[in-house]
XYZ file of C-alpha atoms in Angstrom:
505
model
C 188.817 53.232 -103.593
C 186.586 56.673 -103.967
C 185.430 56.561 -107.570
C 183.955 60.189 -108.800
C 181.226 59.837 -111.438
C 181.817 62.695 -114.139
C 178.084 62.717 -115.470
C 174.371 62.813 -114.256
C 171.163 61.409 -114.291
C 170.163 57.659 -114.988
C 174.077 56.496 -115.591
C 175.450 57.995 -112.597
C 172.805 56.030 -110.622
C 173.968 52.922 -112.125
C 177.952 53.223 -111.811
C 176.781 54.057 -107.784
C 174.935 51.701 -107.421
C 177.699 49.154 -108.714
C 179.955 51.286 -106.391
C 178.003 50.446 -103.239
C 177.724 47.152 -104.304
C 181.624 46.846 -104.509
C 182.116 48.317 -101.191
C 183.423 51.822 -102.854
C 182.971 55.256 -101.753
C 180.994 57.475 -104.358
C 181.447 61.341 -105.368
C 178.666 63.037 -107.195
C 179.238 66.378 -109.590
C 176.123 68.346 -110.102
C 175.510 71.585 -112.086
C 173.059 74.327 -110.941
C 170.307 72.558 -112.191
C 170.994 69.464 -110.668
C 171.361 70.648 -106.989
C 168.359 68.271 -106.145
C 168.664 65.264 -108.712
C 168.917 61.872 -107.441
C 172.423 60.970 -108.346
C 173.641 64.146 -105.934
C 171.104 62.572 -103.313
C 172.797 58.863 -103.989
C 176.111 59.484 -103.528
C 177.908 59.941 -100.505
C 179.522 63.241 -101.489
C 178.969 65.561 -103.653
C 180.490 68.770 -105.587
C 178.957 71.942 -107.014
C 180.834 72.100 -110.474
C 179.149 75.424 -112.117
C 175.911 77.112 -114.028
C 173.422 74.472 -115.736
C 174.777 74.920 -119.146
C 177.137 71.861 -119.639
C 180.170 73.390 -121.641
C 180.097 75.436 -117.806
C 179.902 72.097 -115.655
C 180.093 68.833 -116.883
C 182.321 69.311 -119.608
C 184.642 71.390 -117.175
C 188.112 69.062 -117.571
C 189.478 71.296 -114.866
C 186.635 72.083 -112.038
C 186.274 67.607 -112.371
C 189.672 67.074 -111.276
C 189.147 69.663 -109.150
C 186.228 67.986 -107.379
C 188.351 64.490 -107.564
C 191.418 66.351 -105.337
C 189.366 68.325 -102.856
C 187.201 65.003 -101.588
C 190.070 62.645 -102.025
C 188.746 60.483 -104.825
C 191.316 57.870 -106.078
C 189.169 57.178 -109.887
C 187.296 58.648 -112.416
C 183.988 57.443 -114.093
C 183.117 59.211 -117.141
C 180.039 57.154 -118.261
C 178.325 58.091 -121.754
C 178.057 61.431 -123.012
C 179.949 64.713 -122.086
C 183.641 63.229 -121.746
C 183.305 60.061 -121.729
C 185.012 60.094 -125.232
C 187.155 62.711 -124.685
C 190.795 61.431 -124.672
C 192.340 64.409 -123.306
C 190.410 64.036 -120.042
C 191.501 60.365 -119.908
C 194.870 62.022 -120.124
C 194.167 64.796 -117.378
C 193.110 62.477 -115.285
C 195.747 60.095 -115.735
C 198.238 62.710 -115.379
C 196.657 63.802 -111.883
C 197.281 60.749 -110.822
C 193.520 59.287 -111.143
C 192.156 56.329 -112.312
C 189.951 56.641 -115.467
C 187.309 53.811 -115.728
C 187.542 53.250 -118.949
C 190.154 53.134 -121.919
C 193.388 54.414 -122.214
C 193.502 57.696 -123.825
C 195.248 56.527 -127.061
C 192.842 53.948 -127.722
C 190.192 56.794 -127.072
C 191.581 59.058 -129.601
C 192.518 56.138 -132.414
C 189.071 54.785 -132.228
C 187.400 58.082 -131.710
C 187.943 58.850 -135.017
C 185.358 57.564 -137.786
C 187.879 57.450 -140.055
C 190.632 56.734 -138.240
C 188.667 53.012 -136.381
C 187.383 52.638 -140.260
C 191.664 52.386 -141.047
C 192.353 49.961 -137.962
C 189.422 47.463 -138.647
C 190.662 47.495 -142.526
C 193.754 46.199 -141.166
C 192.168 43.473 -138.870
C 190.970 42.284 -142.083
C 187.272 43.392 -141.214
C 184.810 44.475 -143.872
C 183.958 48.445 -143.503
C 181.254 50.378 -145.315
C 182.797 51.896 -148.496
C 183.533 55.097 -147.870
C 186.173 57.873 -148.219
C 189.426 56.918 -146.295
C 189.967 60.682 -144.977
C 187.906 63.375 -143.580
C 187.103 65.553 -146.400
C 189.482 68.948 -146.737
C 187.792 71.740 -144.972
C 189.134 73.754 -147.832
C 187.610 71.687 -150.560
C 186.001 73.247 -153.531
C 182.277 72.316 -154.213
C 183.713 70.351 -157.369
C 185.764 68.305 -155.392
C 183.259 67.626 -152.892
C 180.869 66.286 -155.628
C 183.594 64.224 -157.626
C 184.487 62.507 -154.144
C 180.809 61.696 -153.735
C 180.599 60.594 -157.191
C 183.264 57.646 -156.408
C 181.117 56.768 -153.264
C 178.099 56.656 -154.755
C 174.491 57.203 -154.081
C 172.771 56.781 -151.703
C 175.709 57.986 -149.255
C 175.847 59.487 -145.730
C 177.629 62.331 -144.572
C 178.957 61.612 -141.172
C 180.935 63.803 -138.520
C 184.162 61.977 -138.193
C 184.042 62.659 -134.231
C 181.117 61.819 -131.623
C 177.868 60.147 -132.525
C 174.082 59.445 -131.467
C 172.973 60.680 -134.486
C 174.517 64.166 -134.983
C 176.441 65.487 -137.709
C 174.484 63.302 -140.272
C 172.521 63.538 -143.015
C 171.853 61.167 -145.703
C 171.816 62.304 -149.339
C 169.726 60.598 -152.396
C 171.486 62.860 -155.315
C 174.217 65.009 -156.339
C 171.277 68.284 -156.005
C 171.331 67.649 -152.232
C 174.973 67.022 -151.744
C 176.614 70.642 -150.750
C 173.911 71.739 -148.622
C 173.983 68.528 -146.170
C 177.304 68.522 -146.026
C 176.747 72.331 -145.092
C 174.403 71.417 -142.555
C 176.619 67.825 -141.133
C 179.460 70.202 -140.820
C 177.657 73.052 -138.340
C 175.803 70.334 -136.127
C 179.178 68.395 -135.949
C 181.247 71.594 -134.862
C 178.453 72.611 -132.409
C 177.881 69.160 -130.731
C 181.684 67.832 -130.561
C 183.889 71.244 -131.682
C 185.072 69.260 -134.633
C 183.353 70.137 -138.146
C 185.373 67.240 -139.871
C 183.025 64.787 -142.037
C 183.406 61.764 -144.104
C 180.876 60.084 -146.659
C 180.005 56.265 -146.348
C 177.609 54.628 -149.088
C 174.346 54.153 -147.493
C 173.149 50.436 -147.205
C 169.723 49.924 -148.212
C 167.560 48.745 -145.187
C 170.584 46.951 -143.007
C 169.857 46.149 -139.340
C 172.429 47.699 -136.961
C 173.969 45.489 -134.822
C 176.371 45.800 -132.164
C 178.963 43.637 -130.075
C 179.672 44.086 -126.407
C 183.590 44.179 -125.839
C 185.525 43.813 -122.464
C 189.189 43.443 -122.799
C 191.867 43.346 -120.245
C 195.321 45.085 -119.550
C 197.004 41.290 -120.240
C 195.467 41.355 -124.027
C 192.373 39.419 -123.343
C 189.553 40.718 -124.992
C 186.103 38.637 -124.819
C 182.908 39.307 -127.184
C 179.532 39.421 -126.092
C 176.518 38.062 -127.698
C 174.627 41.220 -130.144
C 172.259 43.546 -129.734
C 169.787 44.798 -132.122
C 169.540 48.354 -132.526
C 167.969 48.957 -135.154
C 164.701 50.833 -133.892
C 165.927 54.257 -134.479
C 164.288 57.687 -134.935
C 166.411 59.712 -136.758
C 169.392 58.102 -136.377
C 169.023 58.103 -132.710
C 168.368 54.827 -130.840
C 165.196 54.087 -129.068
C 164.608 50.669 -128.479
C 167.457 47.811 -128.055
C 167.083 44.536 -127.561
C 169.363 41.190 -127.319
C 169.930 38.983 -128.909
C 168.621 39.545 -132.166
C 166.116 37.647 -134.760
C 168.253 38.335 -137.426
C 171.303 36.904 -135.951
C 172.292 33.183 -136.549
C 174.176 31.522 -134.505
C 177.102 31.734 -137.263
C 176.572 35.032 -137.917
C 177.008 35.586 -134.175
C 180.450 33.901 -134.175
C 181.731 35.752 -137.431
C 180.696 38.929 -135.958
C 182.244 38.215 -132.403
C 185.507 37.343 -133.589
C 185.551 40.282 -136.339
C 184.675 42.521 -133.015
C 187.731 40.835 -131.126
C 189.934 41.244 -133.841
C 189.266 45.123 -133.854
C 189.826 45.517 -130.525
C 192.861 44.049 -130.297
C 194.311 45.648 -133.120
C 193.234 48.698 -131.368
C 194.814 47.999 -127.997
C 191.625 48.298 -126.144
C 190.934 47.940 -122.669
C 188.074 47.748 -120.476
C 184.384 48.248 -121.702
C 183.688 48.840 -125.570
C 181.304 48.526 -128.850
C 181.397 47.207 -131.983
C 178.600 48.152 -134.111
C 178.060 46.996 -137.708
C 175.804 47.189 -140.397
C 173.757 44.112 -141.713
C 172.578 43.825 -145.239
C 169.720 42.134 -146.330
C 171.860 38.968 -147.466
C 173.134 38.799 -144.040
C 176.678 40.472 -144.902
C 178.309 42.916 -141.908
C 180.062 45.709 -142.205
C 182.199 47.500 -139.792
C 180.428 51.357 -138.486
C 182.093 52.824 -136.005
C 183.318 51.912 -132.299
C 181.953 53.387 -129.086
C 184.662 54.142 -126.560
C 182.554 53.800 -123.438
C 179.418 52.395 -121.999
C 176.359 51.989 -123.896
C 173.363 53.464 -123.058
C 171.979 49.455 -123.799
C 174.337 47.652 -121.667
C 171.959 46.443 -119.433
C 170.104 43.941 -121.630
C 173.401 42.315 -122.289
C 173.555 42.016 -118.902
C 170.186 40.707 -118.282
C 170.962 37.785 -121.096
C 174.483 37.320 -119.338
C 173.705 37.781 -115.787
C 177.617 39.545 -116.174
C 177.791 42.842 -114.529
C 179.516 45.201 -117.028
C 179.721 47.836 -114.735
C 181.974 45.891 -112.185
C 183.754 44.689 -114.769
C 185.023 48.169 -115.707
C 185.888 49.023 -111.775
C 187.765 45.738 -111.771
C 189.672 45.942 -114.724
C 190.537 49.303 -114.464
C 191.869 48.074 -110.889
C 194.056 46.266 -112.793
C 191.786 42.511 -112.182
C 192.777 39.888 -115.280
C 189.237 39.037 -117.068
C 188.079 35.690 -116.305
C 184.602 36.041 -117.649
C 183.492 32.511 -119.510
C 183.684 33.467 -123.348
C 180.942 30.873 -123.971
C 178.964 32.218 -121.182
C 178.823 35.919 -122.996
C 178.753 34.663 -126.147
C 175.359 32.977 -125.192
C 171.817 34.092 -124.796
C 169.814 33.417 -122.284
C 166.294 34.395 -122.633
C 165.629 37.498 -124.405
C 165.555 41.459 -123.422
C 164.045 44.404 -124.518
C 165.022 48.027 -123.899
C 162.657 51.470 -123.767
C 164.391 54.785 -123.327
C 161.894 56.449 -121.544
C 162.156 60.362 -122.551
C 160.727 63.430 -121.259
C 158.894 63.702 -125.050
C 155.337 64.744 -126.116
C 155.207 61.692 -129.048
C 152.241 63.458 -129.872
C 153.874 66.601 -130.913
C 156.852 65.757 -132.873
C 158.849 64.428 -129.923
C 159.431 67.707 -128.407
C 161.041 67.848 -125.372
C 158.697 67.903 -122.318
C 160.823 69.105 -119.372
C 159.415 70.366 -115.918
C 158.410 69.360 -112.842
C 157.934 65.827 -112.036
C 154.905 65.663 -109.919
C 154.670 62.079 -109.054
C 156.837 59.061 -109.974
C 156.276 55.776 -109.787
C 158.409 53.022 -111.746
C 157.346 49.742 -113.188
C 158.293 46.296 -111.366
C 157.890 42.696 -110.760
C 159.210 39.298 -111.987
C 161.802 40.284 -115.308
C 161.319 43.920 -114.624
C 164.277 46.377 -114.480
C 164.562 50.486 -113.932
C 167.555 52.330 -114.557
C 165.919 55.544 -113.344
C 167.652 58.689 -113.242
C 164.813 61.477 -111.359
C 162.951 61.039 -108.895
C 159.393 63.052 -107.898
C 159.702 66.581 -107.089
C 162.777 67.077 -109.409
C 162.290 69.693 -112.461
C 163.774 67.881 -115.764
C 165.395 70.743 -117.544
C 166.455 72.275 -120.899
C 169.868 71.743 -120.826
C 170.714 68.343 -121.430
C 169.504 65.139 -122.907
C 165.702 64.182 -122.530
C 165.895 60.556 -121.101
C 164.502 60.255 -117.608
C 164.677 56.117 -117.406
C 165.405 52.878 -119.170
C 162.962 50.226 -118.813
C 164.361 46.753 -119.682
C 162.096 43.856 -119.735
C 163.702 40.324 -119.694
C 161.912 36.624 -120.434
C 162.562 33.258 -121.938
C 161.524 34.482 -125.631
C 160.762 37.463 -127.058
C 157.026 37.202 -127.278
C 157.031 36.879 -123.338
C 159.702 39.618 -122.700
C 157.371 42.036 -124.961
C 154.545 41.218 -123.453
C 156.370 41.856 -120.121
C 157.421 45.094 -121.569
C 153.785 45.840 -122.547
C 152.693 45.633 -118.682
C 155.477 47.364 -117.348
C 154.339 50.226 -118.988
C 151.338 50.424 -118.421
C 152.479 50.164 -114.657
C 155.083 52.872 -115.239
C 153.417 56.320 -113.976
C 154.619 59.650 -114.520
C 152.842 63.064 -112.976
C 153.813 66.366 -114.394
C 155.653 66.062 -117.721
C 154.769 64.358 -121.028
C 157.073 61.272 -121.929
C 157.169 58.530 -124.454
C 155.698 55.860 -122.860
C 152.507 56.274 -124.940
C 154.829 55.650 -128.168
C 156.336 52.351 -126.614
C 153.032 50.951 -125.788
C 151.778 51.439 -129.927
C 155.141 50.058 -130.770
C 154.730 46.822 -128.722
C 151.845 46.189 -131.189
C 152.663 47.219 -134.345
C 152.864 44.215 -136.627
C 156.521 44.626 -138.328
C 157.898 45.248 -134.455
C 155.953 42.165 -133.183
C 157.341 39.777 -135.982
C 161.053 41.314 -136.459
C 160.379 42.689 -139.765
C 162.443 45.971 -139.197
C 165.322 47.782 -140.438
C 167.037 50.946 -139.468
C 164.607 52.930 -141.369
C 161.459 51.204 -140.441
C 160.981 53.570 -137.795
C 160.931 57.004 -139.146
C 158.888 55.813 -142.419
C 156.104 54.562 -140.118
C 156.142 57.388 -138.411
C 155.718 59.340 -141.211
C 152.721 57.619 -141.963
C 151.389 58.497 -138.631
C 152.072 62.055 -138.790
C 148.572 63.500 -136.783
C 147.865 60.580 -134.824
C 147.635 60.399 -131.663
C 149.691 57.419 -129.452
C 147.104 57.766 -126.556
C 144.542 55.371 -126.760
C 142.557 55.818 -123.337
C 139.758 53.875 -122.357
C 136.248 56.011 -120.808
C 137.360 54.964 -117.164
C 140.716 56.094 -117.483
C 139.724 59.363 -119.168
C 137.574 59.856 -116.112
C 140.823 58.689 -113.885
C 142.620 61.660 -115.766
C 139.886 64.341 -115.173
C 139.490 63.439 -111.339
C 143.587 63.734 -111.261
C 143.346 66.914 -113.025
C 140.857 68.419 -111.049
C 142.732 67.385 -107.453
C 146.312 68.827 -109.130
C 143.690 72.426 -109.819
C 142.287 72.133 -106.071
C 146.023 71.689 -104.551
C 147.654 74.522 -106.290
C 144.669 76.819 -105.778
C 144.062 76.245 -102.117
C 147.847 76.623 -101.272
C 148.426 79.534 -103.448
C 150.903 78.237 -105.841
C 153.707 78.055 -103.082
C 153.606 74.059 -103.099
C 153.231 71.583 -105.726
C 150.987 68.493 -105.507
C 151.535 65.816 -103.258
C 153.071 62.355 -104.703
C 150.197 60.570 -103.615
C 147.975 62.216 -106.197
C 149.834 59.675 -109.037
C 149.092 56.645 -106.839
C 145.850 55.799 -107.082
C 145.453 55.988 -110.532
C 146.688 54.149 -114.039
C 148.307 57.129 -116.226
C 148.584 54.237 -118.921
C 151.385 56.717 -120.494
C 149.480 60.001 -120.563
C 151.248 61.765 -117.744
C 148.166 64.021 -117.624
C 149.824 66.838 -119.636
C 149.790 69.495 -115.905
C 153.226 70.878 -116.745
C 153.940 74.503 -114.852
């Protein structure tokens, strides 16, 4: 089998890396942009699908499949983002003939739906946010916007009934704020999925959001994994995941696990898949949403499974039955933290830091794992998301996998672009992280509090580490005239310690 990988950076490394693993051939699509980025270098062929702008490339249904038929490629590996929820490409690809790595395309478009999985999980008999049952009217008048509202209740969220990571939401606190933010949820949603359908949901005060790792087979067998804790969001966006987590009994875990089997299988599902509920403070879950697709987090379920998810989608998509030990998923071993490493000043708001990556050199050693997705010399660019890595640290406990986290940053060294390695090194300390005493909006109010601080905390030798790299980066491009960029080994003999010495073109 050829599998082509229909996405980019750190995900297309990992599906070829499971790929070469499972003896498969690989096909890389790249954009303009991505001529020289690592997953075009990984693979053993690649395609030119179009101009750097994604709606131009990699959400190009037709130049895809046309990639897939001119290098012979026998399946299709959508990963997370672009269209990996998009249930007519399961169907195009289907329809050419093509294996899609992932769902079928009804399932896709049932659960795809906010409202729509919200209906299916009713019927499983599991618990769902209270919220309205349909996407509101486009043509509703303000007055009937505010009267559905009113049966909600406040605090509520307005939600984009399609896609998700944090887009096409806004939370509202009175009936004053009510028509604008659904305004405002309606243009983001239309602009980041084409769909300007939303939904309100009463907004739980301080829950945890937790999430269940699904595989099922084609043969009806769907096994649960043990959680993970997501809850360390920044605007609605995760940034930090970790399994399992401190707020999860052992009963809890088995309520949860079999409510998440029960929606799948109502559902139909097949292959890889999420759960992800709300938590209240008394420990009662609620059904959110489901994620057709990877996770970005999948790998520190598989670092407390030691199960591959990623082969498990090639195999069951190849038809395999699932014989996977439900006990085995369903129990943690040790404990795992996750970092999405972005290409973010923390310092300034988060803003995007692309550019060229001077010099790169990832964290290892004992528990240590980099799902990297550039490589140096490669120029991170404007026209997609921000993450460069993930960074997953795994232990016996939590205290020892956060202290392992804690090193491998300060290991991890980055030349040329700002990231937010400087944030993950505060958060390792701050009290409320270190004891579990968070909540999905523990992030952005301490934050708030922040607002002017600086995350860089450098010692005197290290500042003096930063000025000699500076100063050898000023010599290089001086005495070659701007027509090279500095060598790698300018990053190695020095600790960044997150900085990433700021020297962006």
């Amino acid at each position: 089998m050829k599998v082509l990988i229909a996405n980019r950076g750190e995900i297309a490394v990992r599906i070829i890396r499971a790929c070469r693993e499972m003896g498969l051939g690989t096909v890389a699509v790249y954009s303009d942009c991505d001529r020289g980025a690592r997953h075009v270098r990984d693979a053993d062929q690649a395609v030119h699908i179009g101009p750097s702008p994604a709606a131009q490339s990699y959400l190009r249904i037709d130049r895809i499949l046309e990639a897939a038929s001119a290098t012979g490629a026998d399946a299709v590996h959508p990963g997370y983002g672009f269209l990996a929820e998009n249930a007519t490409f399961a169907c195009a690809c289907r329809d050419a003939g093509l294996t899609f790595i992932g769902p079928s395309a009804e399932a896709i478009e049932s659960m795809g739906s906010k409202t729509g999985a919200r209906a299916i999980a009713t019927r499983a008999g599991v618990p769902v946010v209270p919220g309205t049952e349909d996407p509101l009217d486009i043509a509703a008048t303000d007055q009937q916007i505010v009267d559905a509202a009113a049966r909600i209740g406040y605090p509520l969220m307005v939600k984009a009934v399609a896609g998700g990571g944090g887009k096409g939401m806004r939370g509202v606190d009175s009936p004053e704020a009510l028509l604008n933010a659904v305004r405002t949820a309606r243009s983001e949603a239309g602009s980041a999925f084409g769909d300007t359908s939303v939904y309100f949901e009463r907004r739980l005060v301080r829950p945890r959001h937790i999430e269940i790792q699904l595989l099922g087979d084609h043969d009806g067998t769907v096994v649960p994994f043990v959680e993970r804790e997501c809850s360390i969001q920044r605007r609605h966006q995760k940034v930090v995941e970790e399994s399992p987590s401190l707020a999860v009994t052992p009963a809890l875990r088995t309520r949860m696990a079999a409510a998440a089997q029960a929606v799948a299988k109502a559902a139909g599902y097949t292959n890889a898949g999420t759960i992800e509920f709300l938590v209240d403070e008394d420990g009662a879950f609620y059904f959110l949403e489901m994620n057709t697709r990877l996770q970005v987090e999948h790998p520190v379920t598989e670092m407390v499974t030691s199960i591959d998810l990623v082969h498990w989608q090639i195999r069951i998509a190849q038809g395999e039955r699932l014989s996977v030990d439900p006990e085995r998923a369903l129990t943690p071993h040790g404990h795992a933290i996750e970092c999405r490493i972005y290409a973010e000043d923390p310092d300034e708001g988060f803003m995007p830091s692309p550019g060229l990556v001077r010099a790169l050199h990832p964290a290892g050693g004992p528990g240590i794992r980099d799902d990297g997705g550039v490589v140096a010399g490669y120029t991170v660019p404007v026209f997609y998301d921000s993450m460069i890595a993930k960074l997953i640290a795994w232990a016996a406990s939590r205290d020892e996998a956060r202290a392992r986290m804690e090193r491998a940053l300060r290991e991890y060294e980055v030349l040329g672009i700002r990231t937010t390695i400087p944030f993950f090194l505060w958060l390792m300390h701050e009290p409320d992280f270190v004891d579990g005493r968070f909540d999905t909006t523990y992030l952005d109010r301490v934050l708030a509090c922040r607002r002017g601080e600086s995350f860089v905390t450098l010692t005197e030798l290290e500042e003096t580490e930063l000025a000699i790299a500076a100063g050898l980066d000023a010599w290089w491009r001086a005495s070659s005239n701007g027509r090279a960029s500095s060598p790698a080994v300018l990053g190695s003999g020095w600790k960044s310690v997150g900085r990433q010495d700021g020297l962006r073109e």
